[in-house]
mmCIF file of C-alpha atoms and ligand atoms in Angstrom:
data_model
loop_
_atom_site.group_PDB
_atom_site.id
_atom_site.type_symbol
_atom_site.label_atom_id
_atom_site.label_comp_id
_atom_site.label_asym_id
_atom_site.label_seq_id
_atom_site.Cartn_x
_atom_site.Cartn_y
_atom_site.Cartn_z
ATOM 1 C CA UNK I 15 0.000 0.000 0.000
ATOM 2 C CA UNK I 16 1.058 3.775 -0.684
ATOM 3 C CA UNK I 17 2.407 5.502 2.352
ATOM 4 C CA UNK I 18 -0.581 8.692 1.319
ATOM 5 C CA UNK I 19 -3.297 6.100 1.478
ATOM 6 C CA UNK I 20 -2.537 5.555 5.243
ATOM 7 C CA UNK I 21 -4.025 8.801 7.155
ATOM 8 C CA UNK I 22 -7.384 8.099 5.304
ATOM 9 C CA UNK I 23 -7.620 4.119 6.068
ATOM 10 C CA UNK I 24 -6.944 5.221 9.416
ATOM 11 C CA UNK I 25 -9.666 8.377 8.906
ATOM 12 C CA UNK I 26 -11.877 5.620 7.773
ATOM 13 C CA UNK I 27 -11.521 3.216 10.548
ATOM 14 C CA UNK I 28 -11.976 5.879 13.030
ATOM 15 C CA UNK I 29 -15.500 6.507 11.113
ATOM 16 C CA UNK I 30 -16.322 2.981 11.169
ATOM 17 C CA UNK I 31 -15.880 2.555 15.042
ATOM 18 C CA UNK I 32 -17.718 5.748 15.331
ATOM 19 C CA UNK I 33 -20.661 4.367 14.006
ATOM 20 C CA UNK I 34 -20.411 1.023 15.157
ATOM 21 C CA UNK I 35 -20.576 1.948 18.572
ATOM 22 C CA UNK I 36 -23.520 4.706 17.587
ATOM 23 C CA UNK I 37 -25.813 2.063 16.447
ATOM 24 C CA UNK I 38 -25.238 0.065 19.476
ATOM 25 C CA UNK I 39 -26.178 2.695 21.774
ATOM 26 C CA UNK I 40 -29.381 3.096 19.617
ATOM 27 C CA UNK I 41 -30.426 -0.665 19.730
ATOM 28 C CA UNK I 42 -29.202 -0.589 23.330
ATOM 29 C CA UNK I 43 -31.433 2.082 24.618
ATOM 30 C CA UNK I 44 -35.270 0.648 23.891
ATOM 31 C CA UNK I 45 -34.687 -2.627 25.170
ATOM 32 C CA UNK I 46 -33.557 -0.953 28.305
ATOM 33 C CA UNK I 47 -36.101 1.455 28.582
ATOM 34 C CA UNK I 48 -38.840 -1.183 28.088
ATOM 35 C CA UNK I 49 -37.491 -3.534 30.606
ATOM 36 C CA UNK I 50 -37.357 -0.549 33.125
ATOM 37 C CA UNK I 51 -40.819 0.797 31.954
ATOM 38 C CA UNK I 52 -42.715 -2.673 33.061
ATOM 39 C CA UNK I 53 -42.141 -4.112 36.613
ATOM 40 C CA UNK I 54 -44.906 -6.235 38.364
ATOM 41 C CA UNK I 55 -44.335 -6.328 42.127
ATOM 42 C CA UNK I 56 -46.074 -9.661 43.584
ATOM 43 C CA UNK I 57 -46.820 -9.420 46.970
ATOM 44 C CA UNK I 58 -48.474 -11.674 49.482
ATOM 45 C CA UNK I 59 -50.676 -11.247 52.011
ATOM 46 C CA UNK I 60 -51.786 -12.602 56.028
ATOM 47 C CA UNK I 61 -48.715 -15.192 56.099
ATOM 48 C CA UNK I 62 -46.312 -16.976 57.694
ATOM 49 C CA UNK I 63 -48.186 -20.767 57.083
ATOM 50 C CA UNK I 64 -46.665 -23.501 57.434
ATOM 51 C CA UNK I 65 -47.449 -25.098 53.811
ATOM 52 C CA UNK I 66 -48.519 -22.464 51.125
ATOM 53 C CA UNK I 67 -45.638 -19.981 52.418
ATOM 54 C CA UNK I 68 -43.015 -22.677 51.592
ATOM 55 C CA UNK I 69 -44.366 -23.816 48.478
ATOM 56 C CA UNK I 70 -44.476 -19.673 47.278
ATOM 57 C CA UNK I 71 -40.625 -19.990 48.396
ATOM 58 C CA UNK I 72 -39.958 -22.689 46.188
ATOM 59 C CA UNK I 73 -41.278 -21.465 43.380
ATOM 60 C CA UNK I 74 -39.837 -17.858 43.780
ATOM 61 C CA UNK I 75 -36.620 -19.662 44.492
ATOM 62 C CA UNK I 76 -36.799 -21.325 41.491
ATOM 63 C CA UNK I 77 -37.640 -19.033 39.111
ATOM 64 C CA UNK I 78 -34.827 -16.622 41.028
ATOM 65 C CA UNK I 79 -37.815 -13.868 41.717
ATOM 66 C CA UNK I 80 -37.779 -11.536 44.454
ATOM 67 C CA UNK I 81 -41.225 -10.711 46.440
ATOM 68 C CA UNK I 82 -42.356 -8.772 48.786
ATOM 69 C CA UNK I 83 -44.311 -10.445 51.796
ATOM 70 C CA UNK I 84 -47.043 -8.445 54.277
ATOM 71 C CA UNK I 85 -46.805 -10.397 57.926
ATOM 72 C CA UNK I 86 -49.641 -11.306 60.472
ATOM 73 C CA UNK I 87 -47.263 -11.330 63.620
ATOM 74 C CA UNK I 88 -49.858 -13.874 65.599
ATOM 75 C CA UNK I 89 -49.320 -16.164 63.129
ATOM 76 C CA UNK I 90 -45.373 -16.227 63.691
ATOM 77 C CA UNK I 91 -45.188 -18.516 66.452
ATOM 78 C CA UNK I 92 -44.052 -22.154 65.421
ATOM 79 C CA UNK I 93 -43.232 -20.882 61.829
ATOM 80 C CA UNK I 94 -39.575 -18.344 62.889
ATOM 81 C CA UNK I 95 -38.146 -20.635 60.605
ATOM 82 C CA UNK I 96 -40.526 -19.589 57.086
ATOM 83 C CA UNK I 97 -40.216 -15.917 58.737
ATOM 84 C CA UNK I 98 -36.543 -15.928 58.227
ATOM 85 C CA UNK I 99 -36.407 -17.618 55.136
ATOM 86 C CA UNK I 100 -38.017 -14.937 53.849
ATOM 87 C CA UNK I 101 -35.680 -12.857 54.938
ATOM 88 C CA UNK I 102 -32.652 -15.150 54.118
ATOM 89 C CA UNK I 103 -33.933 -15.323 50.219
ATOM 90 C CA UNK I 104 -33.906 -11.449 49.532
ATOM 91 C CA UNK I 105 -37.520 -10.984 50.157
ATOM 92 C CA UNK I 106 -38.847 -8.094 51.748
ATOM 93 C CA UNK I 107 -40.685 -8.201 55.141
ATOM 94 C CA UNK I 108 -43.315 -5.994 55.621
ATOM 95 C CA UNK I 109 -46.038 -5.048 58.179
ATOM 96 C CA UNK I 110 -49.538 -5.702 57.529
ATOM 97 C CA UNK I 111 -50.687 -6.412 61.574
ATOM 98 C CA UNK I 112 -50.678 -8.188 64.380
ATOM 99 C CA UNK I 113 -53.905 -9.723 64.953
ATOM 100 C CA UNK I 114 -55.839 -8.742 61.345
ATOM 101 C CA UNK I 115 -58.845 -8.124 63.457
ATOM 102 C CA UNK I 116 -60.481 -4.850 62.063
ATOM 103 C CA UNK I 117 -62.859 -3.540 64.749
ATOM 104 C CA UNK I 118 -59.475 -3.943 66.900
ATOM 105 C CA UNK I 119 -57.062 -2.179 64.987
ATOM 106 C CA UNK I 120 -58.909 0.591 63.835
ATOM 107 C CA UNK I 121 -60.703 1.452 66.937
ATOM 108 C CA UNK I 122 -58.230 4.457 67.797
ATOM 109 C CA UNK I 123 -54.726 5.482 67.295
ATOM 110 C CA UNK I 124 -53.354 3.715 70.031
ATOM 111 C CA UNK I 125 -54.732 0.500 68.793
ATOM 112 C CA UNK I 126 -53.657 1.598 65.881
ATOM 113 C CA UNK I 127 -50.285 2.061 66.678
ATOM 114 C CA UNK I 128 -49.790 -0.669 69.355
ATOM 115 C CA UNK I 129 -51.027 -3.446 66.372
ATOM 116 C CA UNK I 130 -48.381 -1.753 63.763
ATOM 117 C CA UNK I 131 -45.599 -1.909 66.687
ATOM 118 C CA UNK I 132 -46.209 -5.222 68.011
ATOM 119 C CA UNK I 133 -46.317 -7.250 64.049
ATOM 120 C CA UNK I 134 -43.092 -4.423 63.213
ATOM 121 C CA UNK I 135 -41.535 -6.009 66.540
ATOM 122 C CA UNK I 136 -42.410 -9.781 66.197
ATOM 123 C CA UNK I 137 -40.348 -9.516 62.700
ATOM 124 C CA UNK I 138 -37.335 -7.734 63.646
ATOM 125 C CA UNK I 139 -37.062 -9.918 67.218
ATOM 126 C CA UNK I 140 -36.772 -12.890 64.674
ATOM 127 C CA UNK I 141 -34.945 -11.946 61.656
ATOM 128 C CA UNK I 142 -33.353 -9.011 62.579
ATOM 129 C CA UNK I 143 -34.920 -6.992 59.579
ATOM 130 C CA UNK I 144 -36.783 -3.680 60.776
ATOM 131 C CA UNK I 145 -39.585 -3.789 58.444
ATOM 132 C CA UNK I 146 -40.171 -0.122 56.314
ATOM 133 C CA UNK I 147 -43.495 -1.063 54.299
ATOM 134 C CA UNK I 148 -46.841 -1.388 55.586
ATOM 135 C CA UNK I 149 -49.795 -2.634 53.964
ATOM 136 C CA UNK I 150 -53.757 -2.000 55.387
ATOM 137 C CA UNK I 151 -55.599 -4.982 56.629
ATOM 138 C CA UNK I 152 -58.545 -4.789 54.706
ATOM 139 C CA UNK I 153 -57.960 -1.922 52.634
ATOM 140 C CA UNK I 154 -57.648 0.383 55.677
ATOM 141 C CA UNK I 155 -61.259 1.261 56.679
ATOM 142 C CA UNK I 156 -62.563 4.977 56.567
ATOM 143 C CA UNK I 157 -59.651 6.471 58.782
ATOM 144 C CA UNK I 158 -57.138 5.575 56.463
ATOM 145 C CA UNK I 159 -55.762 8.980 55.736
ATOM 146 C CA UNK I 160 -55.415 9.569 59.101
ATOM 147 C CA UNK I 161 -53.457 6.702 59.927
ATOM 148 C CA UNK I 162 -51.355 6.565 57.087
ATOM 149 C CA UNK I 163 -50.239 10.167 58.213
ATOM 150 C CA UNK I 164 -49.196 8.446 61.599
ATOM 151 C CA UNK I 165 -47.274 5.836 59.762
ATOM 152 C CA UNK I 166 -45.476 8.186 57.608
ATOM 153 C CA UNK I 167 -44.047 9.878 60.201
ATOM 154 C CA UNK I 168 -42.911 6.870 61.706
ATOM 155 C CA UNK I 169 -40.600 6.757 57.990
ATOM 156 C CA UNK I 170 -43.493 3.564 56.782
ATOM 157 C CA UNK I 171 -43.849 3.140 53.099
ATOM 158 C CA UNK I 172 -48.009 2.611 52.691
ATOM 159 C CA UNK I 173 -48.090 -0.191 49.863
ATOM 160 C CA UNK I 174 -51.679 -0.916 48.426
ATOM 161 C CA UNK I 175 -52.153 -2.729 45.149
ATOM 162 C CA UNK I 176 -53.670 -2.452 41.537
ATOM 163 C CA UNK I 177 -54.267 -6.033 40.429
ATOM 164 C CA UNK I 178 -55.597 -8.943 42.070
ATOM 165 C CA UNK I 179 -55.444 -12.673 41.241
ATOM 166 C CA UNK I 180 -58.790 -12.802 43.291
ATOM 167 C CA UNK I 181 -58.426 -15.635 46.227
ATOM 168 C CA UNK I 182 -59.621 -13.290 48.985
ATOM 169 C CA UNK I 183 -63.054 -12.376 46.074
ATOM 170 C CA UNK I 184 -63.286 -15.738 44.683
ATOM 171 C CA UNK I 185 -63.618 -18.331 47.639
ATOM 172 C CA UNK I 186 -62.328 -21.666 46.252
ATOM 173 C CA UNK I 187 -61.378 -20.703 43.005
ATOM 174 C CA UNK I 188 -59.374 -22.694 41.087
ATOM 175 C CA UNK I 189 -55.379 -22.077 40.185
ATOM 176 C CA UNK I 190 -56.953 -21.476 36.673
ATOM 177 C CA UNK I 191 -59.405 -18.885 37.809
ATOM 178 C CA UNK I 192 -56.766 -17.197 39.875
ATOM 179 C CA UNK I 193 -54.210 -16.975 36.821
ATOM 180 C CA UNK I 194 -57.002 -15.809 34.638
ATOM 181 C CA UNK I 195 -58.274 -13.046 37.246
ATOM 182 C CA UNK I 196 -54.318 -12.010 37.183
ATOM 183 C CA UNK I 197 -54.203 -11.852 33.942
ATOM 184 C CA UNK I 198 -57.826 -9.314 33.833
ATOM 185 C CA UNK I 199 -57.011 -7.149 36.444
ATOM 186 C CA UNK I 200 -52.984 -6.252 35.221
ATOM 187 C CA UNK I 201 -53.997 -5.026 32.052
ATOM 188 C CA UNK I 202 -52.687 -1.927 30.487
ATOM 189 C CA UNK I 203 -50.395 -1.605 33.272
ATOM 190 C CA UNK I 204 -47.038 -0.941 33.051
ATOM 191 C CA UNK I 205 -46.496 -1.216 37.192
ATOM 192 C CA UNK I 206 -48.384 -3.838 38.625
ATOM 193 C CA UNK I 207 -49.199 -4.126 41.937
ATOM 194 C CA UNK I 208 -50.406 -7.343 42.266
ATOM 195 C CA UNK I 209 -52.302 -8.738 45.890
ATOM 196 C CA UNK I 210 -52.248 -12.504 46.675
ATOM 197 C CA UNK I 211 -52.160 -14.143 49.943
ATOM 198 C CA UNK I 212 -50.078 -16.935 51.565
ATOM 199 C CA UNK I 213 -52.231 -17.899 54.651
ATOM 200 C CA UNK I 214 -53.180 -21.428 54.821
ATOM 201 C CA UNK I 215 -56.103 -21.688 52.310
ATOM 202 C CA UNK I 216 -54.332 -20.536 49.560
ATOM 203 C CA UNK I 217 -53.403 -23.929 48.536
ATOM 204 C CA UNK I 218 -54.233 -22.754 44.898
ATOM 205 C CA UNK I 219 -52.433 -19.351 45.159
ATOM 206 C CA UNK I 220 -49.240 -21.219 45.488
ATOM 207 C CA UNK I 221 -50.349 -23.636 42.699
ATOM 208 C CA UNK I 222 -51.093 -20.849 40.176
ATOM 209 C CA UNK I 223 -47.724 -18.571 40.917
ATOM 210 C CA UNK I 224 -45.634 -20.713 38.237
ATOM 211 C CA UNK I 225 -48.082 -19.855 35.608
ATOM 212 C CA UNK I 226 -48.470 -16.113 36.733
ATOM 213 C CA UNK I 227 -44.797 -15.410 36.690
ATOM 214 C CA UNK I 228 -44.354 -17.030 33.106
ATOM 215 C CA UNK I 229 -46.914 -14.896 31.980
ATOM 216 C CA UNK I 230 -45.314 -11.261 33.153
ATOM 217 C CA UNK I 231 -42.024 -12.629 32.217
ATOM 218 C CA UNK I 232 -43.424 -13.435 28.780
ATOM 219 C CA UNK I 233 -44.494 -10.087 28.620
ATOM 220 C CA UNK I 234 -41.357 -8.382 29.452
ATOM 221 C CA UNK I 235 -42.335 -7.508 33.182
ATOM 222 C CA UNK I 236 -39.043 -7.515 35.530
ATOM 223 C CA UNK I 237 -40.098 -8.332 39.033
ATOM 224 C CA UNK I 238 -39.174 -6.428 42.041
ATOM 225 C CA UNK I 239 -39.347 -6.179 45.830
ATOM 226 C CA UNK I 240 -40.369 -3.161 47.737
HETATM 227 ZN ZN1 ZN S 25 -54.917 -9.194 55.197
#
């Protein structure tokens, strides 16, 4: 080759690598931006129990998915063990009460207050995680802006949810039925909250959570803890 030719192969090289790395920024950005755009956060409701808790655990395990999971502190005793695993396996512990017994907790702040400090107690005695989240029993009744001002100030993150797979609504549904009521309420929703529940009837919650995570995977939902 000429010695003049040199300064423009090199000039041309230069352009090359220019736009090579260009386009890869440009196919690089929208996958990133959709998998940040769509995140479904499962959560689960009224546990520890002794069999549908583990089998969630399993499966979450398995398919390497991180949840987040609302406690019932009276239902802690016998079952430290499923409490910590949940803590152990990168899932987060959150406060949802200590006795779930409505006309209890909501009949004043103190109530209030004592239930919220006695579940928030129960989990950091036994796994050493302080829990930061909070979730209403039942939906939080008609002083829930009230008390969610008390919990904020006690630095509680108030989680609710916007999809449900239904096995609080639909009383012996099937692990078909719950997938399919999943599948109606997460619709058009880029962040899905969705509400199931580990307590000891939910035999077919833990059942349907394979098929509910390969469907948000499938549609390019990442999952993620609170
Ligand atoms: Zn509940």
């Amino acid at each position: 080759m000429q010695r003049k030719y040199i300064p423009l192969l090199v000039l041309l090289l230069s352009l090359l690598l220019l736009f090579a790395s260009l386009g890869a920024r440009i196919t690089a950005a929208p996958v990133f931006s959709i998998a940040a755009e769509k995140t479904c956060y499962l959560t689960f409701d009224d546990g520890p129990s002794t069999v549908v808790t583990g089998r969630i655990l399993d499966t979450l395990q398995k398919e390497n998915v991180k949840a987040t999971f609302f406690i019932v502190s009276d239902r802690v005793e016998g079952r430290e063990e499923t409490l910590r695993r949940i803590a152990r396996e990168g899932h987060t512990l959150g406060v949802h009460s200590k006795s779930h017994v409505y006309s209890e907790i909501y009949s004043s702040d103190e109530k209030f207050l004592a239930d919220v400090g006695s579940c928030a107690e129960t989990i950091s005695r036994v796994t050493g995680v302080s829990p930061r989240v909070y979730r209403f029993p039942g939906g939080g009744g008609e002083n829930k802006a009230h008390f969610s001002t008390l919990l904020r100030k006690r630095g509680y993150r108030i989680v609710g949810w916007n999809a449900v797979c239904g096995d609080e609504e639909l009383r012996g549904a099937t692990a078909s039925e719950l997938f399919s009521m999943a599948v109606k309420t997460s619709q058009n929703k880029n962040e899905v909250v969705l509400l199931l529940h580990d307590s000891a009837p939910h035999r077919a919650t833990a059942e349907a959570l394979p098929r509910i995570i390969g469907y948000f995977r499938e549609k390019g939902y990442v999952f993620s803890a609170f």
